mmCIF file with all atom_site columns, C-alpha atoms in Angstrom:
data_model
loop_
_atom_site.group_PDB
_atom_site.id
_atom_site.type_symbol
_atom_site.label_atom_id
_atom_site.label_alt_id
_atom_site.label_comp_id
_atom_site.label_asym_id
_atom_site.label_entity_id
_atom_site.label_seq_id
_atom_site.pdbx_PDB_ins_code
_atom_site.Cartn_x
_atom_site.Cartn_y
_atom_site.Cartn_z
_atom_site.occupancy
_atom_site.B_iso_or_equiv
_atom_site.pdbx_formal_charge
_atom_site.auth_seq_id
_atom_site.auth_comp_id
_atom_site.auth_asym_id
_atom_site.auth_atom_id
_atom_site.pdbx_PDB_model_num
ATOM 1   C CA . MET P 1 1   ? 61.316 49.256 0.627  1.00 0.00 ? 1   MET P CA 1
ATOM 2   C CA . ALA P 1 2   ? 60.718 49.314 4.365  1.00 0.00 ? 2   ALA P CA 1
ATOM 3   C CA . GLN P 1 3   ? 57.656 47.512 5.704  1.00 0.00 ? 3   GLN P CA 1
ATOM 4   C CA . ILE P 1 4   ? 56.102 47.964 9.147  1.00 0.00 ? 4   ILE P CA 1
ATOM 5   C CA . PRO P 1 5   ? 52.957 46.528 10.791 1.00 0.00 ? 5   PRO P CA 1
ATOM 6   C CA . PHE P 1 6   ? 50.024 48.932 11.235 1.00 0.00 ? 6   PHE P CA 1
ATOM 7   C CA . ALA P 1 7   ? 50.190 48.340 15.017 1.00 0.00 ? 7   ALA P CA 1
ATOM 8   C CA . PRO P 1 8   ? 52.543 46.476 17.359 1.00 0.00 ? 8   PRO P CA 1
ATOM 9   C CA . ASP P 1 9   ? 51.695 43.017 18.688 1.00 0.00 ? 9   ASP P CA 1
ATOM 10  C CA . VAL P 1 10  ? 48.750 42.274 16.368 1.00 0.00 ? 10  VAL P CA 1
ATOM 11  C CA . PHE P 1 11  ? 50.470 39.731 14.111 1.00 0.00 ? 11  PHE P CA 1
ATOM 12  C CA . THR P 1 12  ? 53.890 38.134 13.846 1.00 0.00 ? 12  THR P CA 1
ATOM 13  C CA . TRP P 1 13  ? 55.965 40.118 11.362 1.00 0.00 ? 13  TRP P CA 1
ATOM 14  C CA . PRO P 1 14  ? 58.016 39.492 9.454  1.00 0.00 ? 14  PRO P CA 1
ATOM 15  C CA . ALA P 1 15  ? 57.220 35.807 9.243  1.00 0.00 ? 15  ALA P CA 1
ATOM 16  C CA . LYS P 1 16  ? 56.931 33.268 6.449  1.00 0.00 ? 16  LYS P CA 1
ATOM 17  C CA . LYS P 1 17  ? 53.710 31.978 8.015  1.00 0.00 ? 17  LYS P CA 1
ATOM 18  C CA . PRO P 1 18  ? 52.360 34.915 10.031 1.00 0.00 ? 18  PRO P CA 1
ATOM 19  C CA . GLN P 1 19  ? 49.912 34.456 12.889 1.00 0.00 ? 19  GLN P CA 1
ATOM 20  C CA . LEU P 1 20  ? 47.592 36.795 14.722 1.00 0.00 ? 20  LEU P CA 1
ATOM 21  C CA . ILE P 1 21  ? 48.529 37.453 18.343 1.00 0.00 ? 21  ILE P CA 1
ATOM 22  C CA . GLY P 1 22  ? 45.675 36.890 20.767 1.00 0.00 ? 22  GLY P CA 1
ATOM 23  C CA . ALA P 1 23  ? 45.442 36.125 24.448 1.00 0.00 ? 23  ALA P CA 1
ATOM 24  C CA . ARG P 1 24  ? 44.022 33.296 26.565 1.00 0.00 ? 24  ARG P CA 1
ATOM 25  C CA . CYS P 1 25  ? 42.807 33.534 30.140 1.00 0.00 ? 25  CYS P CA 1
ATOM 26  C CA . ARG P 1 26  ? 44.639 31.098 32.431 1.00 0.00 ? 26  ARG P CA 1
ATOM 27  C CA . SER P 1 27  ? 41.592 31.021 34.705 1.00 0.00 ? 27  SER P CA 1
ATOM 28  C CA . CYS P 1 28  ? 38.601 30.419 32.399 1.00 0.00 ? 28  CYS P CA 1
ATOM 29  C CA . ALA P 1 29  ? 40.297 29.716 29.001 1.00 0.00 ? 29  ALA P CA 1
ATOM 30  C CA . ALA P 1 30  ? 38.552 32.587 27.138 1.00 0.00 ? 30  ALA P CA 1
ATOM 31  C CA . VAL P 1 31  ? 40.477 33.606 24.024 1.00 0.00 ? 31  VAL P CA 1
ATOM 32  C CA . THR P 1 32  ? 40.561 37.177 22.710 1.00 0.00 ? 32  THR P CA 1
ATOM 33  C CA . PHE P 1 33  ? 41.793 39.039 19.677 1.00 0.00 ? 33  PHE P CA 1
ATOM 34  C CA . PRO P 1 34  ? 43.488 41.349 19.839 1.00 0.00 ? 34  PRO P CA 1
ATOM 35  C CA . ALA P 1 35  ? 45.315 40.460 23.025 1.00 0.00 ? 35  ALA P CA 1
ATOM 36  C CA . GLN P 1 36  ? 44.189 42.290 26.135 1.00 0.00 ? 36  GLN P CA 1
ATOM 37  C CA . ASP P 1 37  ? 45.213 42.502 29.774 1.00 0.00 ? 37  ASP P CA 1
ATOM 38  C CA . SER P 1 38  ? 41.951 41.467 31.441 1.00 0.00 ? 38  SER P CA 1
ATOM 39  C CA . CYS P 1 39  ? 39.548 38.673 30.617 1.00 0.00 ? 39  CYS P CA 1
ATOM 40  C CA . PRO P 1 40  ? 36.206 39.780 29.143 1.00 0.00 ? 40  PRO P CA 1
ATOM 41  C CA . ARG P 1 41  ? 34.529 36.637 30.541 1.00 0.00 ? 41  ARG P CA 1
ATOM 42  C CA . CYS P 1 42  ? 35.726 36.449 34.144 1.00 0.00 ? 42  CYS P CA 1
ATOM 43  C CA . GLY P 1 43  ? 37.489 39.807 34.583 1.00 0.00 ? 43  GLY P CA 1
ATOM 44  C CA . LYS P 1 44  ? 40.727 38.305 35.903 1.00 0.00 ? 44  LYS P CA 1
ATOM 45  C CA . LEU P 1 45  ? 44.150 39.663 35.001 1.00 0.00 ? 45  LEU P CA 1
ATOM 46  C CA . GLU P 1 46  ? 45.457 36.242 34.012 1.00 0.00 ? 46  GLU P CA 1
ATOM 47  C CA . MET P 1 47  ? 45.806 36.688 30.257 1.00 0.00 ? 47  MET P CA 1
ATOM 48  C CA . GLU P 1 48  ? 48.743 35.129 28.438 1.00 0.00 ? 48  GLU P CA 1
ATOM 49  C CA . GLN P 1 49  ? 49.786 35.688 24.843 1.00 0.00 ? 49  GLN P CA 1
ATOM 50  C CA . ARG P 1 50  ? 48.557 33.080 22.404 1.00 0.00 ? 50  ARG P CA 1
ATOM 51  C CA . LEU P 1 51  ? 49.269 32.700 18.684 1.00 0.00 ? 51  LEU P CA 1
ATOM 52  C CA . LEU P 1 52  ? 46.035 32.010 16.831 1.00 0.00 ? 52  LEU P CA 1
ATOM 53  C CA . PRO P 1 53  ? 45.566 29.436 14.057 1.00 0.00 ? 53  PRO P CA 1
ATOM 54  C CA . ARG P 1 54  ? 46.472 30.667 10.550 1.00 0.00 ? 54  ARG P CA 1
ATOM 55  C CA . GLU P 1 55  ? 43.483 29.001 8.922  1.00 0.00 ? 55  GLU P CA 1
ATOM 56  C CA . GLY P 1 56  ? 39.805 29.283 9.639  1.00 0.00 ? 56  GLY P CA 1
ATOM 57  C CA . THR P 1 57  ? 36.277 29.210 8.288  1.00 0.00 ? 57  THR P CA 1
ATOM 58  C CA . LEU P 1 58  ? 34.171 32.127 7.100  1.00 0.00 ? 58  LEU P CA 1
ATOM 59  C CA . TRP P 1 59  ? 31.296 32.498 9.529  1.00 0.00 ? 59  TRP P CA 1
ATOM 60  C CA . THR P 1 60  ? 29.655 35.610 8.033  1.00 0.00 ? 60  THR P CA 1
ATOM 61  C CA . TRP P 1 61  ? 30.602 38.525 5.784  1.00 0.00 ? 61  TRP P CA 1
ATOM 62  C CA . THR P 1 62  ? 29.544 41.838 4.255  1.00 0.00 ? 62  THR P CA 1
ATOM 63  C CA . THR P 1 63  ? 30.937 44.443 1.890  1.00 0.00 ? 63  THR P CA 1
ATOM 64  C CA . GLN P 1 64  ? 32.273 47.898 2.707  1.00 0.00 ? 64  GLN P CA 1
ATOM 65  C CA . GLU P 1 65  ? 30.852 50.044 -0.082 1.00 0.00 ? 65  GLU P CA 1
ATOM 66  C CA . PHE P 1 66  ? 32.077 53.502 1.018  1.00 0.00 ? 66  PHE P CA 1
ATOM 67  C CA . LEU P 1 67  ? 35.290 54.986 2.397  1.00 0.00 ? 67  LEU P CA 1
ATOM 68  C CA . PRO P 1 68  ? 35.329 54.376 6.174  1.00 0.00 ? 68  PRO P CA 1
ATOM 69  C CA . LYS P 1 69  ? 35.775 57.345 8.494  1.00 0.00 ? 69  LYS P CA 1
ATOM 70  C CA . GLU P 1 70  ? 38.815 57.875 10.723 1.00 0.00 ? 70  GLU P CA 1
ATOM 71  C CA . PRO P 1 71  ? 40.660 56.143 12.294 1.00 0.00 ? 71  PRO P CA 1
ATOM 72  C CA . TYR P 1 72  ? 40.683 54.174 8.984  1.00 0.00 ? 72  TYR P CA 1
ATOM 73  C CA . ALA P 1 73  ? 43.885 55.417 7.380  1.00 0.00 ? 73  ALA P CA 1
ATOM 74  C CA . SER P 1 74  ? 44.372 53.700 4.036  1.00 0.00 ? 74  SER P CA 1
ATOM 75  C CA . GLY P 1 75  ? 45.375 56.874 2.211  1.00 0.00 ? 75  GLY P CA 1
ATOM 76  C CA . GLU P 1 76  ? 42.486 56.429 -0.218 1.00 0.00 ? 76  GLU P CA 1
ATOM 77  C CA . THR P 1 77  ? 40.120 59.216 -1.158 1.00 0.00 ? 77  THR P CA 1
ATOM 78  C CA . PRO P 1 78  ? 36.420 58.960 -2.070 1.00 0.00 ? 78  PRO P CA 1
ATOM 79  C CA . GLU P 1 79  ? 37.577 58.994 -5.717 1.00 0.00 ? 79  GLU P CA 1
ATOM 80  C CA . THR P 1 80  ? 40.171 56.195 -5.360 1.00 0.00 ? 80  THR P CA 1
ATOM 81  C CA . PHE P 1 81  ? 38.299 53.994 -2.863 1.00 0.00 ? 81  PHE P CA 1
ATOM 82  C CA . LYS P 1 82  ? 37.451 50.458 -3.995 1.00 0.00 ? 82  LYS P CA 1
ATOM 83  C CA . PRO P 1 83  ? 34.791 48.463 -2.097 1.00 0.00 ? 83  PRO P CA 1
ATOM 84  C CA . PHE P 1 84  ? 36.046 45.426 -0.184 1.00 0.00 ? 84  PHE P CA 1
ATOM 85  C CA . ALA P 1 85  ? 34.633 42.478 1.721  1.00 0.00 ? 85  ALA P CA 1
ATOM 86  C CA . VAL P 1 86  ? 34.944 42.025 5.481  1.00 0.00 ? 86  VAL P CA 1
ATOM 87  C CA . GLY P 1 87  ? 34.423 38.684 7.179  1.00 0.00 ? 87  GLY P CA 1
ATOM 88  C CA . LEU P 1 88  ? 34.076 37.150 10.602 1.00 0.00 ? 88  LEU P CA 1
ATOM 89  C CA . VAL P 1 89  ? 36.428 34.167 10.572 1.00 0.00 ? 89  VAL P CA 1
ATOM 90  C CA . GLN P 1 90  ? 36.256 31.270 13.036 1.00 0.00 ? 90  GLN P CA 1
ATOM 91  C CA . LEU P 1 91  ? 39.833 30.384 14.025 1.00 0.00 ? 91  LEU P CA 1
ATOM 92  C CA . GLY P 1 92  ? 39.937 26.985 15.676 1.00 0.00 ? 92  GLY P CA 1
ATOM 93  C CA . ASP P 1 93  ? 37.336 26.365 18.373 1.00 0.00 ? 93  ASP P CA 1
ATOM 94  C CA . ASP P 1 94  ? 38.196 29.438 20.398 1.00 0.00 ? 94  ASP P CA 1
ATOM 95  C CA . VAL P 1 95  ? 37.692 32.785 18.686 1.00 0.00 ? 95  VAL P CA 1
ATOM 96  C CA . ARG P 1 96  ? 36.115 34.631 15.761 1.00 0.00 ? 96  ARG P CA 1
ATOM 97  C CA . VAL P 1 97  ? 38.170 37.406 14.199 1.00 0.00 ? 97  VAL P CA 1
ATOM 98  C CA . GLU P 1 98  ? 36.949 40.215 11.980 1.00 0.00 ? 98  GLU P CA 1
ATOM 99  C CA . GLY P 1 99  ? 39.152 40.991 9.008  1.00 0.00 ? 99  GLY P CA 1
ATOM 100 C CA . ARG P 1 100 ? 39.289 42.129 5.446  1.00 0.00 ? 100 ARG P CA 1
ATOM 101 C CA . LEU P 1 101 ? 38.918 39.453 2.760  1.00 0.00 ? 101 LEU P CA 1
ATOM 102 C CA . THR P 1 102 ? 41.202 39.402 -0.272 1.00 0.00 ? 102 THR P CA 1
ATOM 103 C CA . VAL P 1 103 ? 38.233 38.614 -2.516 1.00 0.00 ? 103 VAL P CA 1
ATOM 104 C CA . SER P 1 104 ? 35.387 41.096 -2.851 1.00 0.00 ? 104 SER P CA 1
ATOM 105 C CA . LYS P 1 105 ? 32.959 39.802 -5.449 1.00 0.00 ? 105 LYS P CA 1
ATOM 106 C CA . PRO P 1 106 ? 29.942 38.100 -3.856 1.00 0.00 ? 106 PRO P CA 1
ATOM 107 C CA . ASP P 1 107 ? 30.208 35.136 -6.251 1.00 0.00 ? 107 ASP P CA 1
ATOM 108 C CA . GLU P 1 108 ? 33.737 34.462 -4.888 1.00 0.00 ? 108 GLU P CA 1
ATOM 109 C CA . ILE P 1 109 ? 32.568 34.281 -1.258 1.00 0.00 ? 109 ILE P CA 1
ATOM 110 C CA . ARG P 1 110 ? 30.533 31.608 0.516  1.00 0.00 ? 110 ARG P CA 1
ATOM 111 C CA . PHE P 1 111 ? 29.688 30.878 4.120  1.00 0.00 ? 111 PHE P CA 1
ATOM 112 C CA . GLY P 1 112 ? 31.897 28.123 5.496  1.00 0.00 ? 112 GLY P CA 1
ATOM 113 C CA . MET P 1 113 ? 34.708 28.623 2.978  1.00 0.00 ? 113 MET P CA 1
ATOM 114 C CA . GLY P 1 114 ? 38.243 27.956 4.165  1.00 0.00 ? 114 GLY P CA 1
ATOM 115 C CA . LEU P 1 115 ? 40.408 31.023 4.686  1.00 0.00 ? 115 LEU P CA 1
ATOM 116 C CA . GLU P 1 116 ? 44.060 31.627 5.464  1.00 0.00 ? 116 GLU P CA 1
ATOM 117 C CA . LEU P 1 117 ? 45.758 34.610 7.102  1.00 0.00 ? 117 LEU P CA 1
ATOM 118 C CA . VAL P 1 118 ? 47.850 36.796 4.793  1.00 0.00 ? 118 VAL P CA 1
ATOM 119 C CA . ILE P 1 119 ? 49.728 40.052 5.325  1.00 0.00 ? 119 ILE P CA 1
ATOM 120 C CA . TYR P 1 120 ? 49.265 42.763 2.698  1.00 0.00 ? 120 TYR P CA 1
ATOM 121 C CA . PRO P 1 121 ? 50.328 46.380 2.093  1.00 0.00 ? 121 PRO P CA 1
ATOM 122 C CA . PHE P 1 122 ? 47.525 48.528 3.553  1.00 0.00 ? 122 PHE P CA 1
ATOM 123 C CA . ARG P 1 123 ? 49.051 51.851 2.500  1.00 0.00 ? 123 ARG P CA 1
ATOM 124 C CA . THR P 1 124 ? 52.324 53.474 1.527  1.00 0.00 ? 124 THR P CA 1
ATOM 125 C CA . ASP P 1 125 ? 53.477 56.432 3.615  1.00 0.00 ? 125 ASP P CA 1
ATOM 126 C CA . GLU P 1 126 ? 54.995 59.555 2.089  1.00 0.00 ? 126 GLU P CA 1
ATOM 127 C CA . ASP P 1 127 ? 58.529 58.282 2.817  1.00 0.00 ? 127 ASP P CA 1
ATOM 128 C CA . GLY P 1 128 ? 57.818 55.066 0.854  1.00 0.00 ? 128 GLY P CA 1
ATOM 129 C CA . THR P 1 129 ? 57.314 52.826 3.897  1.00 0.00 ? 129 THR P CA 1
ATOM 130 C CA . GLN P 1 130 ? 54.660 50.172 3.342  1.00 0.00 ? 130 GLN P CA 1
ATOM 131 C CA . VAL P 1 131 ? 52.293 49.829 6.285  1.00 0.00 ? 131 VAL P CA 1
ATOM 132 C CA . MET P 1 132 ? 51.219 46.193 6.494  1.00 0.00 ? 132 MET P CA 1
ATOM 133 C CA . SER P 1 133 ? 47.939 44.766 7.755  1.00 0.00 ? 133 SER P CA 1
ATOM 134 C CA . TYR P 1 134 ? 46.271 41.376 7.840  1.00 0.00 ? 134 TYR P CA 1
ATOM 135 C CA . ALA P 1 135 ? 43.512 39.896 5.715  1.00 0.00 ? 135 ALA P CA 1
ATOM 136 C CA . PHE P 1 136 ? 42.040 36.495 4.971  1.00 0.00 ? 136 PHE P CA 1
ATOM 137 C CA . ALA P 1 137 ? 42.433 34.802 1.573  1.00 0.00 ? 137 ALA P CA 1
ATOM 138 C CA . PRO P 1 138 ? 40.684 31.676 0.296  1.00 0.00 ? 138 PRO P CA 1
ATOM 139 C CA . SER P 1 139 ? 42.803 28.719 1.379  1.00 0.00 ? 139 SER P CA 1
ATOM 140 C CA . GLU P 1 140 ? 44.062 26.195 -1.116 1.00 0.00 ? 140 GLU P CA 1
ATOM 141 C CA . GLY P 1 141 ? 42.241 23.414 0.704  1.00 0.00 ? 141 GLY P CA 1
ATOM 142 C CA . GLY P 1 142 ? 38.936 25.258 0.289  1.00 0.00 ? 142 GLY P CA 1
ATOM 143 C CA . ASN P 1 143 ? 36.330 23.675 2.633  1.00 0.00 ? 143 ASN P CA 1
#
């Protein structure tokens, strides 16, 4: 079965240990995700690609209880939709990244828990191609 990322240049794929692709400003050291051409802090066009840490800490989270509107394109319907958790994950000292969590029950989630980047099948297209996205799973080390 063919697998493709949901968008180019968001994460390394395929990779045994995938990483998100961000950018760092050569002038002021601001880090962004996703990568962008200009710095949001100083406005300079001195951004260079930077691979972000695979592991981080859950800073805050919430649950998505209803089917999101477009451009969300999971292929789910209101009848097949399953609620999921979304977290803001601190990666290293530089950047916080929003992403889906692989656990959704509130008793499985706690502020400060250790998380690790994973790639998962977001949807399957009509031709059988799996469209892959990223999420954060509890890391084995915990925290």
